[in-house]
Coordinates of C-alpha atoms in Angstrom, one line a residue:
X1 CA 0.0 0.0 0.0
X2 CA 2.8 2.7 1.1
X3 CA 4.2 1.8 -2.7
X4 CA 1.0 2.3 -3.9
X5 CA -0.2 5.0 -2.8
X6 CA 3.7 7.0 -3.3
X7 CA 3.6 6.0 -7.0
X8 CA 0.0 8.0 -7.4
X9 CA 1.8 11.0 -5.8
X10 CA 4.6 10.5 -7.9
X11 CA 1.4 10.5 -11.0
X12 CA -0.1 13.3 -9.8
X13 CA 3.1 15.5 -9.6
X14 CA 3.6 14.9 -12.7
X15 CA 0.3 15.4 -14.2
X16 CA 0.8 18.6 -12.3
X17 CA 3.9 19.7 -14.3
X18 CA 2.9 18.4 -17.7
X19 CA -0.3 20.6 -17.3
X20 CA 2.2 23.3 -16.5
X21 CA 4.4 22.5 -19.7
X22 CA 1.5 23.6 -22.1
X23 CA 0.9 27.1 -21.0
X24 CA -0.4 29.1 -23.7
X25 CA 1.4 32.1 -25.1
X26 CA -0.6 34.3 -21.9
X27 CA 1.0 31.9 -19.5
X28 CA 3.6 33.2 -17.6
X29 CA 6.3 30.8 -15.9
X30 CA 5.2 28.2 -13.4
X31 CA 2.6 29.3 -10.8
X32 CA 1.9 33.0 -11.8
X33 CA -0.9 34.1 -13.3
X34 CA -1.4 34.9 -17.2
X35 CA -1.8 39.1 -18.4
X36 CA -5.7 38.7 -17.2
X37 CA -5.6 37.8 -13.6
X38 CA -6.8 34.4 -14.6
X39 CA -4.5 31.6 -12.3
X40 CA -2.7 29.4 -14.6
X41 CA -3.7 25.6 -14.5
X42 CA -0.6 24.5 -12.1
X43 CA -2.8 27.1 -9.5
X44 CA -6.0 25.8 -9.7
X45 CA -6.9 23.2 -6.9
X46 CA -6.4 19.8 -6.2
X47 CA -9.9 17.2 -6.8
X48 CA -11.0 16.3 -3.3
X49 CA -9.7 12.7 -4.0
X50 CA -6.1 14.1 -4.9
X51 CA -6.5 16.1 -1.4
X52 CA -7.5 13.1 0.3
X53 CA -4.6 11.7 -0.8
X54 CA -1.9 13.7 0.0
X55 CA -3.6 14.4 3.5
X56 CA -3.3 10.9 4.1
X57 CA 0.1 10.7 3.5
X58 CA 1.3 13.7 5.7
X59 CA -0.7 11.6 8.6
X60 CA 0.9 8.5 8.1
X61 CA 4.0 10.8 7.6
X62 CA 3.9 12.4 10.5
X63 CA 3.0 9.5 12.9
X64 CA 3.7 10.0 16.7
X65 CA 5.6 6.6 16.6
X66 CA 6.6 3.8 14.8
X67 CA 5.7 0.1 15.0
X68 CA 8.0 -1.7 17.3
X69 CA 6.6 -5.8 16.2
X70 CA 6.4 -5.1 12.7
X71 CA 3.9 -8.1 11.6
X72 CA 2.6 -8.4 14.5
X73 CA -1.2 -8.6 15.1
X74 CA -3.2 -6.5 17.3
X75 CA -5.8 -9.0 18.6
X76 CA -9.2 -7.2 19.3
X77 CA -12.3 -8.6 21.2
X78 CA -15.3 -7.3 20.5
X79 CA -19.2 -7.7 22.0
X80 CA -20.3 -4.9 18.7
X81 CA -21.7 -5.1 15.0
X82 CA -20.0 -3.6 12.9
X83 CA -17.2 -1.6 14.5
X84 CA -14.1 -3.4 14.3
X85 CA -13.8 -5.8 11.0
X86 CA -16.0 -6.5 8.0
X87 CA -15.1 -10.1 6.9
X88 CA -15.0 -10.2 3.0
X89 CA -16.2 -7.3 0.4
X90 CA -19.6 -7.4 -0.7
X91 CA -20.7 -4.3 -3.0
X92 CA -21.8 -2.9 0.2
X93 CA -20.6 0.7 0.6
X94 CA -20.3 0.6 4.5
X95 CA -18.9 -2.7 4.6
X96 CA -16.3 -2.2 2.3
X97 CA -15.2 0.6 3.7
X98 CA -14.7 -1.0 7.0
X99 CA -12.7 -4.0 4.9
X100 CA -10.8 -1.4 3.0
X101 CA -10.0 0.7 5.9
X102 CA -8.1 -2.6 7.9
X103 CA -6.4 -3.4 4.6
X104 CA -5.3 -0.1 4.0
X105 CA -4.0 0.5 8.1
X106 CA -2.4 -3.6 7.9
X107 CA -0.4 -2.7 5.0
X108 CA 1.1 1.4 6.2
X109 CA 1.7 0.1 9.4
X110 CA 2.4 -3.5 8.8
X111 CA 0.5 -4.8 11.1
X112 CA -2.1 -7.8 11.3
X113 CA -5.4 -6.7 12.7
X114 CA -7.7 -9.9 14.2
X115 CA -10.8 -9.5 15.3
X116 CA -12.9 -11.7 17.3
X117 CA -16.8 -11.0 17.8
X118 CA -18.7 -12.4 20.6
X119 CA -22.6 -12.4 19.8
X120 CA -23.2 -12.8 23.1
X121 CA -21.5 -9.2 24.5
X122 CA -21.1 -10.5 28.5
X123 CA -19.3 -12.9 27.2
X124 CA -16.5 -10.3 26.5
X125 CA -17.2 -9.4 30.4
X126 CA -16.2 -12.8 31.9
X127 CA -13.3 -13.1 29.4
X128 CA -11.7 -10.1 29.6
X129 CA -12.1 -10.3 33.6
X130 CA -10.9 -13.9 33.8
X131 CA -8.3 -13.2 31.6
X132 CA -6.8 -10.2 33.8
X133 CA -7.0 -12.2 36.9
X134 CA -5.1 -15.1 35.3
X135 CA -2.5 -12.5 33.6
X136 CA -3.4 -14.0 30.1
X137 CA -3.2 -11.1 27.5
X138 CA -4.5 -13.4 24.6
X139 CA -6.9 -10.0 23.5
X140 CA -5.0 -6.4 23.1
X141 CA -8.1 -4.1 22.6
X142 CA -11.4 -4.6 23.5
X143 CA -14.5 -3.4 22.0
X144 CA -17.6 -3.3 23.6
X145 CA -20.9 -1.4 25.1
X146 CA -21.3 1.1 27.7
X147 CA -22.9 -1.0 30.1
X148 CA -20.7 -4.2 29.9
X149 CA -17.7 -1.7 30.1
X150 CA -18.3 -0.2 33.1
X151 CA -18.9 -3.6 34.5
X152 CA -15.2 -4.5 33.2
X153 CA -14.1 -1.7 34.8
X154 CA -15.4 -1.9 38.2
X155 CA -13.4 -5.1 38.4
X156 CA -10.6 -3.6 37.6
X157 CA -10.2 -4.9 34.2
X158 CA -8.9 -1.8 32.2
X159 CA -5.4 0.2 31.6
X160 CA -5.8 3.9 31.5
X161 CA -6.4 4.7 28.1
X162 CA -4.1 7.9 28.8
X163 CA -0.9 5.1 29.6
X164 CA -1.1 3.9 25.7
X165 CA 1.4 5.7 23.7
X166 CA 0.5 7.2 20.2
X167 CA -3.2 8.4 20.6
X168 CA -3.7 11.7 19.0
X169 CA -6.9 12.3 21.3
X170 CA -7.3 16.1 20.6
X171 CA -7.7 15.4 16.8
X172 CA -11.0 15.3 15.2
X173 CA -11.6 11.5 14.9
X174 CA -11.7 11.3 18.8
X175 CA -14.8 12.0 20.9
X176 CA -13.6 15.1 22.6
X177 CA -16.4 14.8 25.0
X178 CA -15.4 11.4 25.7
X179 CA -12.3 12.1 26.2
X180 CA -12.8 14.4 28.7
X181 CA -15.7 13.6 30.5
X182 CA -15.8 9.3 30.4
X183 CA -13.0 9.1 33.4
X184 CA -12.8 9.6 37.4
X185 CA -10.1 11.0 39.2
X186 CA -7.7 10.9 36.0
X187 CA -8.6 7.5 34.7
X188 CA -9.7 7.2 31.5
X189 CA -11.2 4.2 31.0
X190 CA -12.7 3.7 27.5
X191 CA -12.7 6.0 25.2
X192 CA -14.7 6.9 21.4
X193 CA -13.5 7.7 18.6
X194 CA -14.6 7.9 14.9
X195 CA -14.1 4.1 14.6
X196 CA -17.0 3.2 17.3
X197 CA -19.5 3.0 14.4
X198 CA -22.1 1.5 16.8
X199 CA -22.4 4.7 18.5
X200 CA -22.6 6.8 15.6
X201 CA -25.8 4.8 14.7
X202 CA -27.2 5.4 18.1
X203 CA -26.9 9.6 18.0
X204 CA -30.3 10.7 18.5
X205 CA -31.6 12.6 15.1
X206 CA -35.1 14.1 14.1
X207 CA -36.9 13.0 11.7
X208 CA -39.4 15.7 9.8
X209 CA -42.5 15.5 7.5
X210 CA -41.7 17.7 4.6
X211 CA -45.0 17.4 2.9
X212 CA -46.2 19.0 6.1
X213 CA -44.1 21.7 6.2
X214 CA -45.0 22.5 2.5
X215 CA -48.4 22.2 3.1
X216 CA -48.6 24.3 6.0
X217 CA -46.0 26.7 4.4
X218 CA -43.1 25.6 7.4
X219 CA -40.1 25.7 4.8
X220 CA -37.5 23.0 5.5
X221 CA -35.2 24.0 8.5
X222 CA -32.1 22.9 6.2
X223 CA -30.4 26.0 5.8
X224 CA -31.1 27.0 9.7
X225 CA -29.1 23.8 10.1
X226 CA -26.1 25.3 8.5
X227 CA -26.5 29.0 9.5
X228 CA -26.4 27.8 13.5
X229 CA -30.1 28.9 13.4
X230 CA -31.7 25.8 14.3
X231 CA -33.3 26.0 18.1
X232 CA -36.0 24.6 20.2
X233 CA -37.6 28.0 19.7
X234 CA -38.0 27.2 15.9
X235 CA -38.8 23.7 16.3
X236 CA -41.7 25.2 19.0
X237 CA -42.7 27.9 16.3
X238 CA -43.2 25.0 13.8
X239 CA -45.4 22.8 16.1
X240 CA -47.9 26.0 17.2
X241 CA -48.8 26.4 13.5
X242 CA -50.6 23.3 13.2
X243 CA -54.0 23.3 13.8
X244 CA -55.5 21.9 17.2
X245 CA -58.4 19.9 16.9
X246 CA -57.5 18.7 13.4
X247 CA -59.8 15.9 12.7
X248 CA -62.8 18.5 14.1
X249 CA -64.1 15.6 16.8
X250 CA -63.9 18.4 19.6
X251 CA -61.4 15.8 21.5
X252 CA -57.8 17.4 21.3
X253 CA -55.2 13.7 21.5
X254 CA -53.3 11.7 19.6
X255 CA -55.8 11.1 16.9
X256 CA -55.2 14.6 16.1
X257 CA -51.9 15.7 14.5
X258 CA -49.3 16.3 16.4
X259 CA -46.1 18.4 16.2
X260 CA -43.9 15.9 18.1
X261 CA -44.1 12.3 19.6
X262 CA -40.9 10.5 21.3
X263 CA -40.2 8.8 24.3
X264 CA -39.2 10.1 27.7
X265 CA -35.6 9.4 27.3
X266 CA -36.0 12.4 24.5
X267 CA -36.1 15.1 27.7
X268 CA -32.6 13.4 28.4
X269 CA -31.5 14.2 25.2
X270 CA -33.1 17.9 24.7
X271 CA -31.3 18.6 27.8
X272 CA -28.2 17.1 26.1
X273 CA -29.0 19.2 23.3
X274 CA -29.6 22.1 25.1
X275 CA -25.7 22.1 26.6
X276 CA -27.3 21.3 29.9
X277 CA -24.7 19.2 32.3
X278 CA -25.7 17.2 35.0
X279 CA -22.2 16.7 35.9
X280 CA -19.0 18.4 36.0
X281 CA -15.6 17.7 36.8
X282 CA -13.5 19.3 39.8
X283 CA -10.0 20.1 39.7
X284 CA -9.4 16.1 40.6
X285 CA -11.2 15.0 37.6
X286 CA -14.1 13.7 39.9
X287 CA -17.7 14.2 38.9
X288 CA -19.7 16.7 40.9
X289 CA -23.6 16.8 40.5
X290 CA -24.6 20.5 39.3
X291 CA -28.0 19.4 37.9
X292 CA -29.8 21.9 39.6
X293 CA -27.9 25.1 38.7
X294 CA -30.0 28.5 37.6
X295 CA -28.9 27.6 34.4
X296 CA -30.1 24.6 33.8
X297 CA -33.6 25.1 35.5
X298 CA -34.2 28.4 33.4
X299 CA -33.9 26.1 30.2
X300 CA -35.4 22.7 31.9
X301 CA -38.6 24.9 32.6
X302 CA -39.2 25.8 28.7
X303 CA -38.1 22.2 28.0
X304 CA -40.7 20.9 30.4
X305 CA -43.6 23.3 29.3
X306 CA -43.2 21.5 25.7
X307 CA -42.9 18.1 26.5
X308 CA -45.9 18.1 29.0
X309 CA -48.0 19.7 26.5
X310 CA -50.3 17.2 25.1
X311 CA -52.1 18.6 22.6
X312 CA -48.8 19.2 20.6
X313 CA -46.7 16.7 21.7
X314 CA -46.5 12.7 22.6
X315 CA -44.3 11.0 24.4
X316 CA -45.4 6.9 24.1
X317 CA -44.6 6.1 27.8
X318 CA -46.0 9.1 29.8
X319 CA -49.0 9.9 27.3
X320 CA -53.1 8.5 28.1
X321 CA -54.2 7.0 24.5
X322 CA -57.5 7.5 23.1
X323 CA -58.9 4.2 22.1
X324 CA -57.3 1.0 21.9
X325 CA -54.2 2.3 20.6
X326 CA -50.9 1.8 22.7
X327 CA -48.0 3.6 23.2
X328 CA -46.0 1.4 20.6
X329 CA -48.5 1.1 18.2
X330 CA -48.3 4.8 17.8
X331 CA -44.7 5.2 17.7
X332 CA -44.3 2.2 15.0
X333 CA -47.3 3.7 12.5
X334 CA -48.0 7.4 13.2
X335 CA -45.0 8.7 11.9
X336 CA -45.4 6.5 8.8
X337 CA -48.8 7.5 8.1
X338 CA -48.1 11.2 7.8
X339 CA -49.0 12.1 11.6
X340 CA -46.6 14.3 13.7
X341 CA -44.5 16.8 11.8
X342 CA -41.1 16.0 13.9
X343 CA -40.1 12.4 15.2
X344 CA -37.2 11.6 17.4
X345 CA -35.4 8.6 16.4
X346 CA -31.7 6.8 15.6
X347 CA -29.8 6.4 12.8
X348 CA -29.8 2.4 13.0
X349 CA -33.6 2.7 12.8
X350 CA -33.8 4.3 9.7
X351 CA -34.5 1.2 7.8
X352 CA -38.1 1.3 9.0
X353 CA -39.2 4.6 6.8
X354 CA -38.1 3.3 3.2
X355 CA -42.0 3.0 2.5
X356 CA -43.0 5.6 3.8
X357 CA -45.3 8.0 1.4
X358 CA -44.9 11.1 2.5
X359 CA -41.5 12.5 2.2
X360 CA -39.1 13.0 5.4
X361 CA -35.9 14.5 6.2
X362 CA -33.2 14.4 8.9
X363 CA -32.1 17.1 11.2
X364 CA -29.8 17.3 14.3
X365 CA -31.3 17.8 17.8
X366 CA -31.8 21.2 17.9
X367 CA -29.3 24.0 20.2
X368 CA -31.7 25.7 23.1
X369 CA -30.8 29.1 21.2
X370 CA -28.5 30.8 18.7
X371 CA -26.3 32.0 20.8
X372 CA -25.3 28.1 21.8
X373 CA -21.9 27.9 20.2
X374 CA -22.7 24.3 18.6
X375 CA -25.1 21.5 17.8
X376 CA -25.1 18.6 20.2
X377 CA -26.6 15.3 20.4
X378 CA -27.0 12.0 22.6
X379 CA -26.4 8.5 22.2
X380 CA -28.2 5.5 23.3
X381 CA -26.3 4.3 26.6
X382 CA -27.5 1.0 26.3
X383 CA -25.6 0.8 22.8
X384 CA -23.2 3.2 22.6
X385 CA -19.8 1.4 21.9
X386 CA -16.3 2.3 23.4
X387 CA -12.6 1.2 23.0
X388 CA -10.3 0.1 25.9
X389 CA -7.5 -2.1 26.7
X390 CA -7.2 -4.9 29.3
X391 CA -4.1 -4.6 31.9
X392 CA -2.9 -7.7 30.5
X393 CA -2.2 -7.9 27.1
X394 CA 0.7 -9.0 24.7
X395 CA 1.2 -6.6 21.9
X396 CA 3.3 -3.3 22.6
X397 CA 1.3 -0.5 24.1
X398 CA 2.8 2.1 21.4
X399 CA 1.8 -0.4 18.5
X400 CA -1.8 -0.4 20.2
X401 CA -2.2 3.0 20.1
X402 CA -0.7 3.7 16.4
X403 CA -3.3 1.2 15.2
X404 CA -6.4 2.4 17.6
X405 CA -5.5 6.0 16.1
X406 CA -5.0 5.1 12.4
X407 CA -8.0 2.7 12.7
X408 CA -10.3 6.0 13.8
X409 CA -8.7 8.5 11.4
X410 CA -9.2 6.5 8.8
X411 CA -12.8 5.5 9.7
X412 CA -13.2 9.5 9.8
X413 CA -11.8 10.0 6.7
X414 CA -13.5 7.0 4.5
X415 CA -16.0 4.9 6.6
X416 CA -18.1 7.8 8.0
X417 CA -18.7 9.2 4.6
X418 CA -19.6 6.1 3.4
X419 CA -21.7 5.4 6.2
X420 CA -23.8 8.1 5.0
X421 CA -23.8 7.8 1.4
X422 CA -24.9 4.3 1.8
X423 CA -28.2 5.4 4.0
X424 CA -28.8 7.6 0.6
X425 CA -28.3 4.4 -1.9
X426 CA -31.0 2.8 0.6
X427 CA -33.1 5.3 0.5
X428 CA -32.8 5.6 4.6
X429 CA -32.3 9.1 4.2
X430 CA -34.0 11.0 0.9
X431 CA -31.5 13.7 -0.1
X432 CA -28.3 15.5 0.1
X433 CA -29.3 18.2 3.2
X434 CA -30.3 15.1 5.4
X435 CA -27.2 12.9 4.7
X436 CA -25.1 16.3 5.2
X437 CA -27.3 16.7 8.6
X438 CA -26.4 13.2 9.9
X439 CA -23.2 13.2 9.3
X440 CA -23.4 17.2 11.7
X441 CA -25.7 14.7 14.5
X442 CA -22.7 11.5 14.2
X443 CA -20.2 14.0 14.7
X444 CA -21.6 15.9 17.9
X445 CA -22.6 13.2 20.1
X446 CA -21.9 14.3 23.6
X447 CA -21.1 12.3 26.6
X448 CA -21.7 13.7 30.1
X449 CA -20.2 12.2 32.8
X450 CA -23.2 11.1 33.7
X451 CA -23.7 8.3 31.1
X452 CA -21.7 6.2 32.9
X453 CA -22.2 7.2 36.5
X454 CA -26.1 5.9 36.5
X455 CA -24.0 2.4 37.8
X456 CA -23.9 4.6 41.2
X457 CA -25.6 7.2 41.4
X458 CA -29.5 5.6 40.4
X459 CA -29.1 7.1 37.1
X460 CA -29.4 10.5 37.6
X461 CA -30.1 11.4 34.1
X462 CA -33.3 10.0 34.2
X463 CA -34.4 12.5 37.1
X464 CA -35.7 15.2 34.6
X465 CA -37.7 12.4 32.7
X466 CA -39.3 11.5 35.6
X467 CA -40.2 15.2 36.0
X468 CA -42.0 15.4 32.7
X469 CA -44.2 12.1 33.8
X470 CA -45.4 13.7 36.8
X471 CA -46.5 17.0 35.0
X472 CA -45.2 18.9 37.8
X473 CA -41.7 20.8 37.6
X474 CA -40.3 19.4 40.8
X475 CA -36.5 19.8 39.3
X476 CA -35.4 21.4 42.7
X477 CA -36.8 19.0 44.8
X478 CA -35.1 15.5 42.9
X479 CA -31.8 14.3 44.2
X480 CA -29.9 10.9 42.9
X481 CA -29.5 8.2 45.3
X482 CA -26.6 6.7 45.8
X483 CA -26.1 3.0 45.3
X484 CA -23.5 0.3 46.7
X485 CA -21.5 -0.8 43.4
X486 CA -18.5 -2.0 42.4
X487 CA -17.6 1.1 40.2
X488 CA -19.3 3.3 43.4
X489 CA -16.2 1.4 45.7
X490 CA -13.9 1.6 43.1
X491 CA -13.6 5.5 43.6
X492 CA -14.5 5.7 47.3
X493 CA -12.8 9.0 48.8
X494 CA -12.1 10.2 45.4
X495 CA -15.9 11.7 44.7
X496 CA -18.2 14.3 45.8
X497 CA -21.2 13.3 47.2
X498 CA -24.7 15.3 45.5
X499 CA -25.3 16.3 49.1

């Protein structure tokens, strides 16, 4: 591959210079500009394939290391789909990406990667925990969900991720809310990165009817997207200019149309959205409960005046049906059938709308206001996957971190994309603007510490969830309660209690 791909430099150098040779009389010498202004053809710019090119060569050129077993393998275990390996090419765009990308990191590296998937993820959990205890470092890097790694690392299963040599962490295929928020009292224990392709799929989205918003003259919140314009406030606008009442039976419920329907986890994720934190980080790295500051109970109490509205909005487990209809019988059809203008949902999911009629977009979870510096969105805790290594294990530590690092930029580079385009070729998402806004949603997933810390602390993001269900704004009054654990004993002393 490194022959390869310094042979189509060496092409497109000189493609470069015989483009230069045939300047016309006008031309001047190499890289001036002719009599008119006009830039002469060894100016104009690189094709975004020739750029991808050379930018992959100055990273692989300017590597923080070097590979100390060359041939060695870098043995992975792994309780996920589709992060680590795809087995063979099959037309698939995603897929071969994924195949592509370990050929192409095996062969600049030279380095074997092995990957071995466990359908049954706890199974990683007694492995990698017997294997520890037994000082048997048969697996290298393991890859695995939320929950089943904060089980691995209560029992002391992990190295600290900032111990492995060679991981660019502050570059843009790293989760840099992961990074900083996903460890206690300076251990990092697993951290996400452009290669965890599981939680990508999991990063909460909106879906929107865009035959409603031409037929109620909404116009498509696209370019609000991209101008940094896209808030709760205009989502809020949106839903009030549908008609209450709109099957005229007197009765304003779900068999009317509604602006919104979701789940209760979505007041998580608005919050999320909203750059509300329910934890912070002292100067010791350990987490401190700020749930209830002014700031986030001046934006929780908009939040909660829209989700406990019930003749705009439904949320399946907190909402009284009409009829015989349930709670999922709604969220599987309404949508489908051309009922609420916005939908929360998950890129995984997005196989269920192909047949859908009426036409629907994709948009990010929307920022509280403009002044909100960026768009951010939550993952699924239950799959949201994560990279760490076992304290036992038998390749070098610098050779683990080249490859976890060349592995992500890479998958940022090619698989991502692809990822996307191949939701367009399957008609998941409809157009360019949506695959352009779920690439925006993939790539601003945010973790707060709290993700991880429900294992001890009763899951205090669910607290303003449970809020919403009662219909009364009892924020100040809610307080996590603490819970013996593993992970709770693990950092004893360390912590801040809520109190």
């Amino acid at each position: 591959m490194k022959r390869s791909v310094t042979l189509l430099l060496a092409a497109l150098l000189a493609a470069r210079m015989l483009t230069g040779c045939s300047e016309s009389p006008a031309e001047t010498s190499q890289g001036e500009k002719d009599s008119t202004g006009v830039p002469t053809e060894t100016e104009k710019a690189l094709t975004p394939e020739e750029q991808k090119v050379l930018e992959k060569q100055n990273y692989y050129d300017t590597l923080p290391g070097s590979i100390v077993n060359a041939g060695g393998e870098i043995n992975f275990i792994s309780g996920t789909w589709e992060d680590i390996s795809a087995d063979e090419l099959t037309g698939e765009r995603y897929n071969d990406a994924m195949y592509n990308r370990n050929l192409e990191v095996e062969d600049r590296l030279d380095v074997k990667i092995v990957n071995e998937y466990r359908e049954d993820r706890n199974t990683v959990v007694t492995t990698i925990n017997s294997n520890v205890l037994a000082g048997d470092g048969t697996y290298d890097v393991v890859s695995s969900f939320a929950p089943q790694i904060s089980t691995m690392f209560a029992a002391g299963s992990f190295l600290n991720m900032r111990d492995i040599p060679n991981l660019q962490t502050d570059e843009a295929w790293w989760n840099q809310s992961a990074n900083d928020n996903l460890s206690i009292a300076g251990y990092s224990y697993t951290l996400i990165s452009s290669l965890c392709h599981n939680a990508q799929g999991v990063a909460m989205i909106i879906l929107f009817n865009k035959d409603m918003c031409v037929d109620y003259n909404l116009g498509l919140p696209y370019d609000a997207v991209k101008e940094g314009k896209w808030t709760y406030d205009m989502m809020f606008e949106m839903v009030d200019t549908l008609p209450l009442d709109s099957n005229g039976d007197g009765a304003m419920d779900d068999r009317d149309i509604m602006g919104y329907t979701g789940q209760l986890m979505d007041v998580q994720g608005a919050m999320i959205a909203s750059s509300m934190d329910y934890f912070t980080k002292d100067e010791n790295d350990v987490p401190l409960f700020i749930l209830q500051n002014e700031n986030n109970v001046n934006k929780f109490e908009t939040l909660f005046n829209f989700f406990t509205d019930k003749t705009r909005v439904v949320l399946i487990d907190a909402y009284k049906f009409a009829g015989s209809v349930t709670g999922w019988d709604y969220w599987n059809t309404r949508f489908l059938e051309g009922g609420p203008l916005f939908m929360r949902e998950y890129p995984c999911n997005m196989y269920a709308y192909t047949e859908m009629e009426d036409d629907y977009g994709v948009l990010p979870m929307p920022k509280y206001d403009k002044a909100q510096s960026s768009y951010r969105c939550m993952g699924s805790k239950n799959h949201t996957s994560g990279l760490c290594v076992p304290k036992v294990f038998d390749a070098e530590a610098g050779d683990i971190g080249l490859v976890l690092d060349a592995m992500s930029y890479v998958s940022y580079v090619d698989v991502e994309p692809d990822f996307v385009r191949s939701y367009l070729e399957s008609r998941y998402v409809r157009d360019e603007d949506s695959a352009e806004m779920m690439l925006i949603a993939i790539r601003n997933i945010h973790y707060d510490p709290g993700f991880i810390l429900g294992v001890n602390w009763s899951d205090a993001m669910s607290i303003p969830n449970n809020v919403v269900k009662s219909g009364s704004n009892t924020l100040m009054r809610e307080r996590p309660q603490k819970k013996d654990s593993a992970l709770c004993s693990w950092f004893s002393g360390k912590r801040r209690d809520p109190s």
